[in-house]
Amino acid sequence: MCIEANHFLSPDMREALSDALKREDSPLGKQVLTELQENLKIAGEDMIPICQDTGMAVIFMEIGQEVHFEGGDLNEAINEGVRQGYTEGYLRKSVVKDPLIRENTKDNTPAVVHFMMIPGNQVNITVAPKGFGSENMSRVFMLKPAEGIEGVKNAVLTAVKDAGPNACPPMVVGVGIGGTFEKCALLAKKALTRDLNKNAGEQHIAALEKELLDRINASGIGPAGLGGLVTAMAVNIETYPTHIAGLPVAVNICCHVNRHVTRSI
Amino acid sequence: MDNIHIKTPLLLETADTLKAGDHIYITGVIYTARDAAHERMYAALKNGEPLPFDPENAVIYYMGPSPARPGRVIGSAGPTTASRMDKYTPALLDAGLRGMIGKGRRNDEVKAAMIRNHAVYFAAIGGAGALLSRAIKASEVIAYDDLGTEAVRRLTVEDFPAIVVMDAKGNDLYSAEQKIEYI
């Protein structure tokens, strides 16, 4: 799954990149988007990763509560899968063991694993390798309730503006609103794995997604930050109930190589 | 759009002719270095020790490739974010560095050092590592092998595509292109 995610984008992402090329009108922006199409083609045909930053492996494990694991440590099994995928797939090893001492683990482990319990007897595994050009431009804002929807818009647009060319636009913007400090960040990450053609379930959130996307694309940042109409391909927002005193907002920015693969067992 | 072909080593006279927005193709030898290699080169400069390559008229590519498959020169090879190297860059420019290839904005200290030393900052397309790898004809680790993907490599490139983002006069394509007035 690590190898697949790093060489092939999901159909919705491919479609979004083709649409971006049709919509773009700046010559430089068009050229960038054309070269990104060519890059995707070469990646798939020659089995060269789409981007050299093959990411830190983020794994979402949805585990049916009827499922029982036997014969070893599940965490270690996941890391072994990442180890094999990154070694056998000629993917870059980008993980350092200690954030301050910074010695490379040389097999891209450990992964960042999020476990969620779900009803039933199924296990859904999502592998989402995350590059750090865009990860570094992501933000958490702890807003006051009085700042309301305008505060949320301002937070998202500020994060996108600051990210600019660094985050390899055209980007996908994942937003988490509500919950606690860590919950909104996780929502934002999860939002990046949602099909780009699907809007948020609630009407007011879907309207917010559309407004933010339009305003981001009016920024002029454009493909590769070199100017143009297409700065983002989608804004995906996930929400969760929150505390009477708070309005947490997380903005997780992803570059045009928004990778995720899901398998169910 | 004119396509301009330039060769490395990048001479001062050539660098001075390039303008922000120019689409260029680079042929010759360039050197890779990213965060960890920059930290070491910076320390070497401070201690009066030699760098892994002669910085005079050199071009650095901020890039750490994915591993090459058997029989291939290199893996995926796109640019990384340049601003992480800003802390170390003015010292390298003052030592003779003439060009840098990366992506994203630079700070004012880098811009000032570029003007002072007649240097140019190019952007390659971020996330187009498979496409860019085709312009790389040879790759050899020449220093800091222990850093893995972050080692310093000597690359031989042919018609490596890039865009002049900041020229030697301080013009910046990123700031020119953005007209962000949000709320």
Short mmCIF file of N, CA and C in Angstrom, two decimals, chain A residues 132-189:
data_model
loop_
_atom_site.label_atom_id
_atom_site.label_comp_id
_atom_site.label_asym_id
_atom_site.label_seq_id
_atom_site.Cartn_x
_atom_site.Cartn_y
_atom_site.Cartn_z
N PHE A 132 6.51 16.64 3.94
CA PHE A 132 6.63 17.70 4.95
C PHE A 132 6.75 19.11 4.38
N GLY A 133 6.85 19.24 3.05
CA GLY A 133 6.82 20.59 2.48
C GLY A 133 5.51 21.26 2.86
N SER A 134 4.43 20.51 2.73
CA SER A 134 3.12 21.05 3.08
C SER A 134 2.79 20.86 4.56
N GLU A 135 3.28 19.74 5.15
CA GLU A 135 3.00 19.50 6.57
C GLU A 135 3.54 20.66 7.42
N ASN A 136 4.73 21.16 7.04
CA ASN A 136 5.35 22.25 7.79
C ASN A 136 4.52 23.53 7.75
N MET A 137 3.63 23.67 6.77
CA MET A 137 2.85 24.89 6.64
C MET A 137 1.47 24.75 7.29
N SER A 138 1.25 23.65 8.00
CA SER A 138 -0.05 23.41 8.63
C SER A 138 -0.10 24.08 10.01
N ARG A 139 -1.33 24.38 10.47
CA ARG A 139 -1.46 25.20 11.69
C ARG A 139 -2.65 24.74 12.54
N VAL A 140 -2.55 25.02 13.85
CA VAL A 140 -3.71 24.89 14.74
C VAL A 140 -3.99 26.26 15.35
N PHE A 141 -5.24 26.67 15.31
CA PHE A 141 -5.65 27.95 15.90
C PHE A 141 -6.68 27.66 17.00
N MET A 142 -6.44 28.16 18.20
CA MET A 142 -7.43 28.01 19.27
C MET A 142 -8.21 29.32 19.34
N LEU A 143 -9.31 29.37 18.58
CA LEU A 143 -10.10 30.61 18.48
C LEU A 143 -11.06 30.74 19.66
N LYS A 144 -11.53 31.96 19.86
CA LYS A 144 -12.58 32.18 20.86
C LYS A 144 -13.93 32.01 20.16
N PRO A 145 -14.93 31.51 20.91
CA PRO A 145 -16.26 31.32 20.28
C PRO A 145 -16.77 32.59 19.61
N ALA A 146 -16.43 33.76 20.19
CA ALA A 146 -16.92 35.03 19.62
C ALA A 146 -16.36 35.29 18.22
N GLU A 147 -15.25 34.65 17.89
CA GLU A 147 -14.66 34.87 16.55
C GLU A 147 -15.48 34.19 15.46
N GLY A 148 -16.21 33.15 15.84
CA GLY A 148 -17.19 32.52 14.96
C GLY A 148 -16.69 32.14 13.58
N ILE A 149 -17.61 32.14 12.62
CA ILE A 149 -17.29 31.64 11.28
C ILE A 149 -16.27 32.54 10.58
N GLU A 150 -16.32 33.85 10.87
CA GLU A 150 -15.34 34.74 10.25
C GLU A 150 -13.93 34.41 10.74
N GLY A 151 -13.84 34.07 12.02
CA GLY A 151 -12.55 33.67 12.59
C GLY A 151 -12.02 32.41 11.92
N VAL A 152 -12.92 31.48 11.65
CA VAL A 152 -12.52 30.22 10.99
C VAL A 152 -12.01 30.52 9.58
N LYS A 153 -12.74 31.35 8.86
CA LYS A 153 -12.32 31.69 7.48
C LYS A 153 -10.95 32.35 7.50
N ASN A 154 -10.79 33.30 8.43
CA ASN A 154 -9.53 34.01 8.53
C ASN A 154 -8.37 33.06 8.82
N ALA A 155 -8.63 32.08 9.69
CA ALA A 155 -7.58 31.12 10.06
C ALA A 155 -7.15 30.31 8.84
N VAL A 156 -8.13 29.80 8.09
CA VAL A 156 -7.81 28.96 6.93
C VAL A 156 -7.07 29.78 5.87
N LEU A 157 -7.56 30.99 5.61
CA LEU A 157 -6.95 31.81 4.56
C LEU A 157 -5.55 32.28 4.96
N THR A 158 -5.37 32.54 6.26
CA THR A 158 -4.03 32.92 6.75
C THR A 158 -3.04 31.77 6.55
N ALA A 159 -3.48 30.56 6.90
CA ALA A 159 -2.59 29.40 6.74
C ALA A 159 -2.22 29.20 5.28
N VAL A 160 -3.20 29.35 4.38
CA VAL A 160 -2.94 29.14 2.95
C VAL A 160 -2.02 30.23 2.41
N LYS A 161 -2.28 31.46 2.82
CA LYS A 161 -1.46 32.59 2.36
C LYS A 161 0.00 32.40 2.81
N ASP A 162 0.17 32.03 4.08
CA ASP A 162 1.53 31.82 4.60
C ASP A 162 2.22 30.65 3.91
N ALA A 163 1.43 29.64 3.55
CA ALA A 163 2.00 28.45 2.90
C ALA A 163 2.49 28.81 1.50
N GLY A 164 1.66 29.52 0.74
CA GLY A 164 2.02 29.99 -0.60
C GLY A 164 2.77 28.96 -1.41
N PRO A 165 3.91 29.34 -1.99
CA PRO A 165 4.64 28.43 -2.88
C PRO A 165 5.31 27.27 -2.14
N ASN A 166 5.51 27.41 -0.82
CA ASN A 166 6.23 26.38 -0.08
C ASN A 166 5.50 25.04 -0.06
N ALA A 167 4.17 25.10 -0.12
CA ALA A 167 3.37 23.89 0.07
C ALA A 167 3.06 23.19 -1.25
N CYS A 168 3.77 23.54 -2.33
CA CYS A 168 3.56 22.92 -3.64
C CYS A 168 2.10 22.94 -4.09
N PRO A 169 1.54 24.14 -4.30
CA PRO A 169 0.19 24.21 -4.86
C PRO A 169 0.18 23.74 -6.31
N PRO A 170 -0.97 23.29 -6.87
CA PRO A 170 -2.30 23.36 -6.25
C PRO A 170 -2.45 22.36 -5.10
N MET A 171 -2.95 22.88 -3.99
CA MET A 171 -3.00 22.08 -2.78
C MET A 171 -4.41 21.55 -2.49
N VAL A 172 -4.45 20.65 -1.52
CA VAL A 172 -5.73 20.22 -0.94
C VAL A 172 -5.68 20.69 0.51
N VAL A 173 -6.76 21.35 0.96
CA VAL A 173 -6.76 21.92 2.30
C VAL A 173 -7.70 21.11 3.18
N GLY A 174 -7.14 20.46 4.18
CA GLY A 174 -7.93 19.71 5.15
C GLY A 174 -8.14 20.57 6.38
N VAL A 175 -9.42 20.70 6.81
CA VAL A 175 -9.72 21.55 7.96
C VAL A 175 -10.49 20.75 8.99
N GLY A 176 -10.08 20.88 10.25
CA GLY A 176 -10.83 20.30 11.36
C GLY A 176 -11.33 21.42 12.24
N ILE A 177 -12.62 21.40 12.53
CA ILE A 177 -13.19 22.44 13.39
C ILE A 177 -13.88 21.75 14.56
N GLY A 178 -13.54 22.19 15.79
CA GLY A 178 -14.21 21.65 16.98
C GLY A 178 -13.35 20.65 17.71
N GLY A 179 -13.97 19.96 18.65
CA GLY A 179 -13.24 19.00 19.48
C GLY A 179 -12.31 19.70 20.44
N THR A 180 -11.13 19.10 20.62
CA THR A 180 -10.09 19.67 21.48
C THR A 180 -8.88 19.99 20.60
N PHE A 181 -7.80 20.44 21.24
CA PHE A 181 -6.57 20.77 20.54
C PHE A 181 -6.12 19.65 19.59
N GLU A 182 -6.04 18.43 20.12
CA GLU A 182 -5.54 17.33 19.29
C GLU A 182 -6.62 16.77 18.35
N LYS A 183 -7.89 16.86 18.79
CA LYS A 183 -8.96 16.29 17.97
C LYS A 183 -9.11 17.05 16.64
N CYS A 184 -9.00 18.37 16.70
CA CYS A 184 -9.20 19.14 15.46
C CYS A 184 -8.06 18.85 14.47
N ALA A 185 -6.85 18.61 14.99
CA ALA A 185 -5.73 18.29 14.10
C ALA A 185 -5.97 16.95 13.41
N LEU A 186 -6.48 16.00 14.17
CA LEU A 186 -6.75 14.68 13.60
C LEU A 186 -7.88 14.76 12.57
N LEU A 187 -8.90 15.59 12.87
CA LEU A 187 -9.99 15.78 11.90
C LEU A 187 -9.45 16.35 10.59
N ALA A 188 -8.54 17.32 10.71
CA ALA A 188 -7.98 17.97 9.52
C ALA A 188 -7.20 16.95 8.68
N LYS A 189 -6.45 16.10 9.36
CA LYS A 189 -5.68 15.06 8.65
C LYS A 189 -6.64 14.09 7.95
#
